[in-house]
Short mmCIF file of C-alpha atoms and ligand atoms in Angstrom, two decimals:
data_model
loop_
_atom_site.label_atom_id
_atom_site.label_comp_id
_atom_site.label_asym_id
_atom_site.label_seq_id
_atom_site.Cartn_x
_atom_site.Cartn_y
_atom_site.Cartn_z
CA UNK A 1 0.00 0.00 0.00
CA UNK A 2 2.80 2.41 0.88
CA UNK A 3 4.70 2.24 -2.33
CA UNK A 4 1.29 2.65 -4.16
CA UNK A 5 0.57 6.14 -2.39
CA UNK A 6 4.56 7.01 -2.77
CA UNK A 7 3.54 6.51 -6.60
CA UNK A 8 0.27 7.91 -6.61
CA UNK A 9 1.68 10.79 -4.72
CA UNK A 10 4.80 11.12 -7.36
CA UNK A 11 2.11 11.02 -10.33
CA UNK A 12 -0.55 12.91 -9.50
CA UNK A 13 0.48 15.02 -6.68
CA UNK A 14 -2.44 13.67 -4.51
CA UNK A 15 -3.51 10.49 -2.72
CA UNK A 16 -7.26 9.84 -1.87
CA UNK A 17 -9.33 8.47 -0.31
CA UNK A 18 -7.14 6.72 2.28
CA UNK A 19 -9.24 5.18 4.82
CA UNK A 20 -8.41 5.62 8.55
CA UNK A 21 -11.45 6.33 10.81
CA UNK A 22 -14.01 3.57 11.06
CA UNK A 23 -17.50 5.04 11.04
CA UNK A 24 -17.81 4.61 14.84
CA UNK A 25 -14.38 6.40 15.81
CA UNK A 26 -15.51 9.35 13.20
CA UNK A 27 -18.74 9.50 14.58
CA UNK A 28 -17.51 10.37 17.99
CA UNK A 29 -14.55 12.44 17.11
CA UNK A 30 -17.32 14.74 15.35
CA UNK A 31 -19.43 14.70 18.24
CA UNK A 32 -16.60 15.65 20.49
CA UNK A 33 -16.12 18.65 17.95
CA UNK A 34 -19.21 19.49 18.13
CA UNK A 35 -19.78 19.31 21.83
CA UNK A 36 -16.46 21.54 21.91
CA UNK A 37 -17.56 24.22 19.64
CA UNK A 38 -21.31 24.19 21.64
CA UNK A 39 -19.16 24.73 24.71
CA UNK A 40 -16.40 27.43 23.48
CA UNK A 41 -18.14 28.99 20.39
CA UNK A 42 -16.17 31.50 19.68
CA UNK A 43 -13.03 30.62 20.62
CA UNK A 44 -13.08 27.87 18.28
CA UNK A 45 -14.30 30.20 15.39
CA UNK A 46 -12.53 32.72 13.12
CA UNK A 47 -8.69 32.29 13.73
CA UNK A 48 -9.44 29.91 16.91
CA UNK A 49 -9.82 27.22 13.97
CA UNK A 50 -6.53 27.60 13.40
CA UNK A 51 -3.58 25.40 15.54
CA UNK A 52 -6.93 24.04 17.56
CA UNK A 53 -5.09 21.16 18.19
CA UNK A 54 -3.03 23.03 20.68
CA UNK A 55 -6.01 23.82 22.44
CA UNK A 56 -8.42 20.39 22.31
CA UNK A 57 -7.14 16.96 22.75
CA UNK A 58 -9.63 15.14 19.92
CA UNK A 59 -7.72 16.78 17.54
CA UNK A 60 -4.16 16.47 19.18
CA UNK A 61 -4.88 12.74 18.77
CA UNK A 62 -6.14 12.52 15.39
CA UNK A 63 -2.55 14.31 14.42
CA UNK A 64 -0.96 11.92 16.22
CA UNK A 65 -2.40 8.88 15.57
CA UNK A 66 -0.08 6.10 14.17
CA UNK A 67 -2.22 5.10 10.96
CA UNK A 68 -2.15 8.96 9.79
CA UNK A 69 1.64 9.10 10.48
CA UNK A 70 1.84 5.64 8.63
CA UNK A 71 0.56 7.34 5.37
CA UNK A 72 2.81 10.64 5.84
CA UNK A 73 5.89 8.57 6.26
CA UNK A 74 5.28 6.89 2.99
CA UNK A 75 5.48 10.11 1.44
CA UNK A 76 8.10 12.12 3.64
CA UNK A 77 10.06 9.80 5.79
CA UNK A 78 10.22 8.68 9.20
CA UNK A 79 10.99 11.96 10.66
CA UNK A 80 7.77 13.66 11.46
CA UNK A 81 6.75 16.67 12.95
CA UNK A 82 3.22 18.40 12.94
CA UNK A 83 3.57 21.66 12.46
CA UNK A 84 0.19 23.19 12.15
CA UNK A 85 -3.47 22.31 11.87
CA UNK A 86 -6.76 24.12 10.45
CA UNK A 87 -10.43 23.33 11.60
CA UNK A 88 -11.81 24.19 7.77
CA UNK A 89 -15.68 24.05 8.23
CA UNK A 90 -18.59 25.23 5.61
CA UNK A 91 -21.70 25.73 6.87
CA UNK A 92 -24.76 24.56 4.89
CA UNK A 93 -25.61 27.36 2.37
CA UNK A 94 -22.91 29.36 2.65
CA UNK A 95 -20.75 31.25 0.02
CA UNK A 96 -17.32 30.46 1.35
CA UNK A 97 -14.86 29.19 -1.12
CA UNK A 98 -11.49 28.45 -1.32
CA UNK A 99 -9.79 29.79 -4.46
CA UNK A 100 -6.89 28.05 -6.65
CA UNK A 101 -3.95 28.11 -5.18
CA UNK A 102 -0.24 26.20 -3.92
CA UNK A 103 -0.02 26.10 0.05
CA UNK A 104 4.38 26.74 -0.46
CA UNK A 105 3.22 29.84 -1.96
CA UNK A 106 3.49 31.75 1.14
CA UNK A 107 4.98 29.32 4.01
CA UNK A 108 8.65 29.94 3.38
CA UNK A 109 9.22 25.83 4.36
CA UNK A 110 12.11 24.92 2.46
CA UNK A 111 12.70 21.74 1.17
CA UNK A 112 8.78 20.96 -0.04
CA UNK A 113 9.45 17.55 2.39
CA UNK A 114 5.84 18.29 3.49
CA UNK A 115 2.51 17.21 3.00
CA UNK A 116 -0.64 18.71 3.52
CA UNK A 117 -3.33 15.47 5.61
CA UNK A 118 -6.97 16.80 5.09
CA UNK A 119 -9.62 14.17 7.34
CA UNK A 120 -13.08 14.34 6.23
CA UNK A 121 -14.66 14.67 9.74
CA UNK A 122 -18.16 14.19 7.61
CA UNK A 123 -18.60 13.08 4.03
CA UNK A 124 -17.53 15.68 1.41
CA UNK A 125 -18.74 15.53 -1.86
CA UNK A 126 -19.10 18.33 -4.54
CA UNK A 127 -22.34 19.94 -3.28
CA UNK A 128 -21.00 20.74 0.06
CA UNK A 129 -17.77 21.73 -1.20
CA UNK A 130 -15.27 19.49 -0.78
CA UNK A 131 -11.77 20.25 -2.47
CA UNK A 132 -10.54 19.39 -6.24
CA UNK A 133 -7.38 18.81 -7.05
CA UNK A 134 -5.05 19.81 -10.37
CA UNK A 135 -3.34 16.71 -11.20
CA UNK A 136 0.49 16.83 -12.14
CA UNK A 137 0.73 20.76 -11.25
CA UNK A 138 3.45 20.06 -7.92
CA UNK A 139 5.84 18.90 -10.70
CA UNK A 140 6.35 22.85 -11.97
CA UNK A 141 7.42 25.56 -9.36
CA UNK A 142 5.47 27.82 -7.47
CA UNK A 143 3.60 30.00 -9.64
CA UNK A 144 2.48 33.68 -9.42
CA UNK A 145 -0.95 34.54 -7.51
CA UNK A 146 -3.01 37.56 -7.37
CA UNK A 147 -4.16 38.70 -3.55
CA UNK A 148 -7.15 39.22 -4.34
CA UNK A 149 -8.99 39.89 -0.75
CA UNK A 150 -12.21 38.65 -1.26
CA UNK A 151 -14.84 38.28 1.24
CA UNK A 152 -16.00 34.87 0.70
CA UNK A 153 -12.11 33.45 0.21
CA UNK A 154 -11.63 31.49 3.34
CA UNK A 155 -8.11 32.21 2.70
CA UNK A 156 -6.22 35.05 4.50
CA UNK A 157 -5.14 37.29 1.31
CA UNK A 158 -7.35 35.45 -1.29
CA UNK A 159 -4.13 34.36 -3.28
CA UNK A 160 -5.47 33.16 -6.42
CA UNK A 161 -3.49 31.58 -9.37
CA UNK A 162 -5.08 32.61 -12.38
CA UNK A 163 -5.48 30.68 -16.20
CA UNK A 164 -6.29 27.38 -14.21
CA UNK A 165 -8.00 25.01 -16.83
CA UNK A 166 -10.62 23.90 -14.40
CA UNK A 167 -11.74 21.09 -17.09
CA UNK A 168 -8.85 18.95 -15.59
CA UNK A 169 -9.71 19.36 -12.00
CA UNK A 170 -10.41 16.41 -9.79
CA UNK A 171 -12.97 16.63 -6.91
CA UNK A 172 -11.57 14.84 -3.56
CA UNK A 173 -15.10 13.05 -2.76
CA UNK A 174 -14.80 11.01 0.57
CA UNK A 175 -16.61 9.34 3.17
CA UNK A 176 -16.36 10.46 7.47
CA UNK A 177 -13.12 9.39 8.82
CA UNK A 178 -11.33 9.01 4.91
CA UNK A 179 -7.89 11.15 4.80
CA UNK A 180 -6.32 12.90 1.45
CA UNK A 181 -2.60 13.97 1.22
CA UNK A 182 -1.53 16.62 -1.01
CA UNK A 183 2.07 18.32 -2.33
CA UNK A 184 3.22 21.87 -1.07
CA UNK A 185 3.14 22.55 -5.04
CA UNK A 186 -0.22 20.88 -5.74
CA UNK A 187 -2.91 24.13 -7.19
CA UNK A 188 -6.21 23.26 -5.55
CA UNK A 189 -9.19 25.33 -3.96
CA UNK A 190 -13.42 24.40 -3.50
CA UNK A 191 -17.00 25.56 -4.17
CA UNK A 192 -18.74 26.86 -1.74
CA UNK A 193 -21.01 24.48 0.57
CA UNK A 194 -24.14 24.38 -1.81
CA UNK A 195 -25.99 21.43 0.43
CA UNK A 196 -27.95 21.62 4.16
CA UNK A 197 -24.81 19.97 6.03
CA UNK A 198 -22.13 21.24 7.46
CA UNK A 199 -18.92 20.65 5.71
CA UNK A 200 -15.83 19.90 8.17
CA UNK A 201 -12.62 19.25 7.48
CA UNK A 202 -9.23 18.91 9.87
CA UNK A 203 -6.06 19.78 7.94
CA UNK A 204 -2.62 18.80 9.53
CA UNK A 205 -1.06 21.86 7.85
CA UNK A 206 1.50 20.66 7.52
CA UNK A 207 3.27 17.67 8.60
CA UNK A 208 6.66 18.63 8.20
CA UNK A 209 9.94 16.16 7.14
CA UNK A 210 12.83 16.39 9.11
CA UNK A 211 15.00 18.27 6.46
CA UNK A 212 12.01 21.29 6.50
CA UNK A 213 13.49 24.43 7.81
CA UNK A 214 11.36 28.15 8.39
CA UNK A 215 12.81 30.57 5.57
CA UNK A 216 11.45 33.68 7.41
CA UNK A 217 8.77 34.43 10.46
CA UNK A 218 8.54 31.86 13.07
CA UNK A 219 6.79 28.79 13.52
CA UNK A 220 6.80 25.92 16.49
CA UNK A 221 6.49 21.97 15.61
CA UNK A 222 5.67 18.74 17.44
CA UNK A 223 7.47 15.73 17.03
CA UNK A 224 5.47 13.20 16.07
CA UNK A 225 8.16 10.16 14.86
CA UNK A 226 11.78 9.83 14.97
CA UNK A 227 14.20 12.54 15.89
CA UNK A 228 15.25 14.52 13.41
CA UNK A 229 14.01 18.24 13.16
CA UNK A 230 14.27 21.08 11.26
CA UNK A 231 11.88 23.58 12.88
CA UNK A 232 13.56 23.98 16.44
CA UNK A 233 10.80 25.75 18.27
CA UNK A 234 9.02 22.31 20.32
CA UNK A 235 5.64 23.29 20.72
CA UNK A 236 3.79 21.60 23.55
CA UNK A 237 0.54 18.82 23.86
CA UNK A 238 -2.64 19.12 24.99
CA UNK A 239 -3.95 17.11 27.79
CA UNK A 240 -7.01 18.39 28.89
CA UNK A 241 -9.53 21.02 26.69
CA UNK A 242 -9.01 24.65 26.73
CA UNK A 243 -6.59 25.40 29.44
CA UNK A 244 -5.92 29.05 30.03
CA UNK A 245 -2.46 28.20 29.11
CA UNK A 246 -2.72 26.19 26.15
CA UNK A 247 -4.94 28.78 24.60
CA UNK A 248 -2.40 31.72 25.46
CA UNK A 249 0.40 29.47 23.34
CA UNK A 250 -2.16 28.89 20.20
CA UNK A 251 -3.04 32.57 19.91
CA UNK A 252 0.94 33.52 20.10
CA UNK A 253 1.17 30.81 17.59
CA UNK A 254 -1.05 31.82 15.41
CA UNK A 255 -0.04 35.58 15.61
CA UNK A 256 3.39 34.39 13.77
CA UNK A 257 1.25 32.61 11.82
CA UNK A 258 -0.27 35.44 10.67
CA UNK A 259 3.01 37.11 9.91
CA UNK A 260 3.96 34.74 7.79
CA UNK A 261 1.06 34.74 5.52
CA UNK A 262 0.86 38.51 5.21
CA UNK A 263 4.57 38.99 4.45
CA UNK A 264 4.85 41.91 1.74
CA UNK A 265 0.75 41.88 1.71
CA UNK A 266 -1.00 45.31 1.41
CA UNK A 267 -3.23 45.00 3.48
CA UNK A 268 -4.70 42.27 6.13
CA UNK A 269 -8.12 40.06 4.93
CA UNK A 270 -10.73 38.62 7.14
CA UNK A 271 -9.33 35.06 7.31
O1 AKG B 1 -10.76 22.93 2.95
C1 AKG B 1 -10.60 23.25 1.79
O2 AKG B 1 -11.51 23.29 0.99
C2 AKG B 1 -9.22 23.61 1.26
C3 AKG B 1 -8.14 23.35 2.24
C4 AKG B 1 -6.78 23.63 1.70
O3 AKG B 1 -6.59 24.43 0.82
C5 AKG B 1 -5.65 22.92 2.29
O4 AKG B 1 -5.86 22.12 3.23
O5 AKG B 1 -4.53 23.10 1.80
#
């Protein structure tokens, strides 16, 4: 299985559906979302979606479990570290898209010896906007994109790369508790959630290889198999839900965060 997502991954730039979550262990990891976004509201919305695994130890786990790292290591190595996560939820009927574009656009993580895990939490499909992929497009460089700030890109600047021949793009449909890798160099975005679920998604972005160094700004990592690191900042685990402290370390992380994806930006978006 590994060396046919090492290939897959080579090929196409992509690997999905990989199944990981049984129905039953999805099932509950939603509900304990759920239950922790009933009980925190907004301090797991807006920018508390980002690094929430700092903050709430469902999704510390899911980052961590062995059959997710199993999949990365096919793909990067055996020298792991997680060095960010995003909560990426669409609410039924809602205009909030993601527009075309290459996540190593605007990280500064040098070698592209990461990967980008996205777990359908619930079963994404094209109505309720689940991602599509541009097959083949990690094998050229980064490409220019236009910030383009708009209010329904659920992405800080609304980076956009433009002339994408959309004809070509494949949609990531999964079930609940199915996982999707994808290349630093990969061009992919969604639609908008056109259906009467919620759509959520929990992206490990990214986990990092061992060889991955910060090119600028400042960001902390976990290790989550074998020793070697690039990123020297260790950033702690959660062990019980939204502790004062825990919270004060995601918001400073996510402040550099910030930094980094506004570098040489005009202006700040609403993402
Ligand atoms: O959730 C989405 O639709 C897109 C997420 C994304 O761009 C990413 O995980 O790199």
């Amino acid at each position: 299985m590994n060396d046919n997502l090492a290939s897959q991954y080579a090929r196409d730039g992509f690997v999905a559906p990989i199944d990981i979550f049984s129905p039953d262990e999805i099932a509950g990891i939603l509900v304990e979302i759920e239950e922790a976004e009933a009980k925190w509201g907004d301090a797991l919305q807006g920018g508390g979606r980002n690094n929430a695994h700092y903050v709430l130890p469902v999704l510390d786990r899911i980052a961590h479990d062995p059959r997710m790292l199993d999949a990365v290591e096919a793909l990067i190595g055996p020298d792991i570290l997680v060095g960010g996560t995003t909560l990426f939820i669409k609410e039924p009927e809602t205009e909030g898209f993601i527009s075309w574009h290459q996540d190593a656009r605007y990280m500064g993580l040098e070698p592209h010896n990461w990967v980008t895990a996205w777990l359908a939490v619930n079963d994404v499909d094209e109505e309720n906007g689940c991602m599509r992929m541009m097959p083949g497009t990690h094998k050229s460089p980064l490409v220019e994109h236009v910030d383009t700030f708009d209010e329904d890109n659920m992405l800080t600047r609304g980076q956009t790369v433009s002339a994408v021949d959309e004809s070509k793009a494949v949609p990531v449909i999964m079930k609940a508790g199915q996982l999707s890798l994808h290349h630093p160099r990969i061009v992919h975005g969604s639609g908008p959630n056109l259906s009467d679920r919620r759509r959520i998604g929990f992206a490990i972005q990214s986990y990092l290889g061992g060889d991955v160094e910060q090119q600028f700004g400042k960001i902390w990592a976990q290790q989550a198999r074998g020793t070697k690191r690039g990123i020297a900042p260790v950033a702690p685990r959660p062990t019980e839900a939204m502790r004062a402290e825990d919270i004060a370390f995601r918001d400073l992380t996510n402040d550099e965060l910030s930094k980094i994806f506004y570098k040489d930006a005009k202006k700040t978006g609403n993402w």
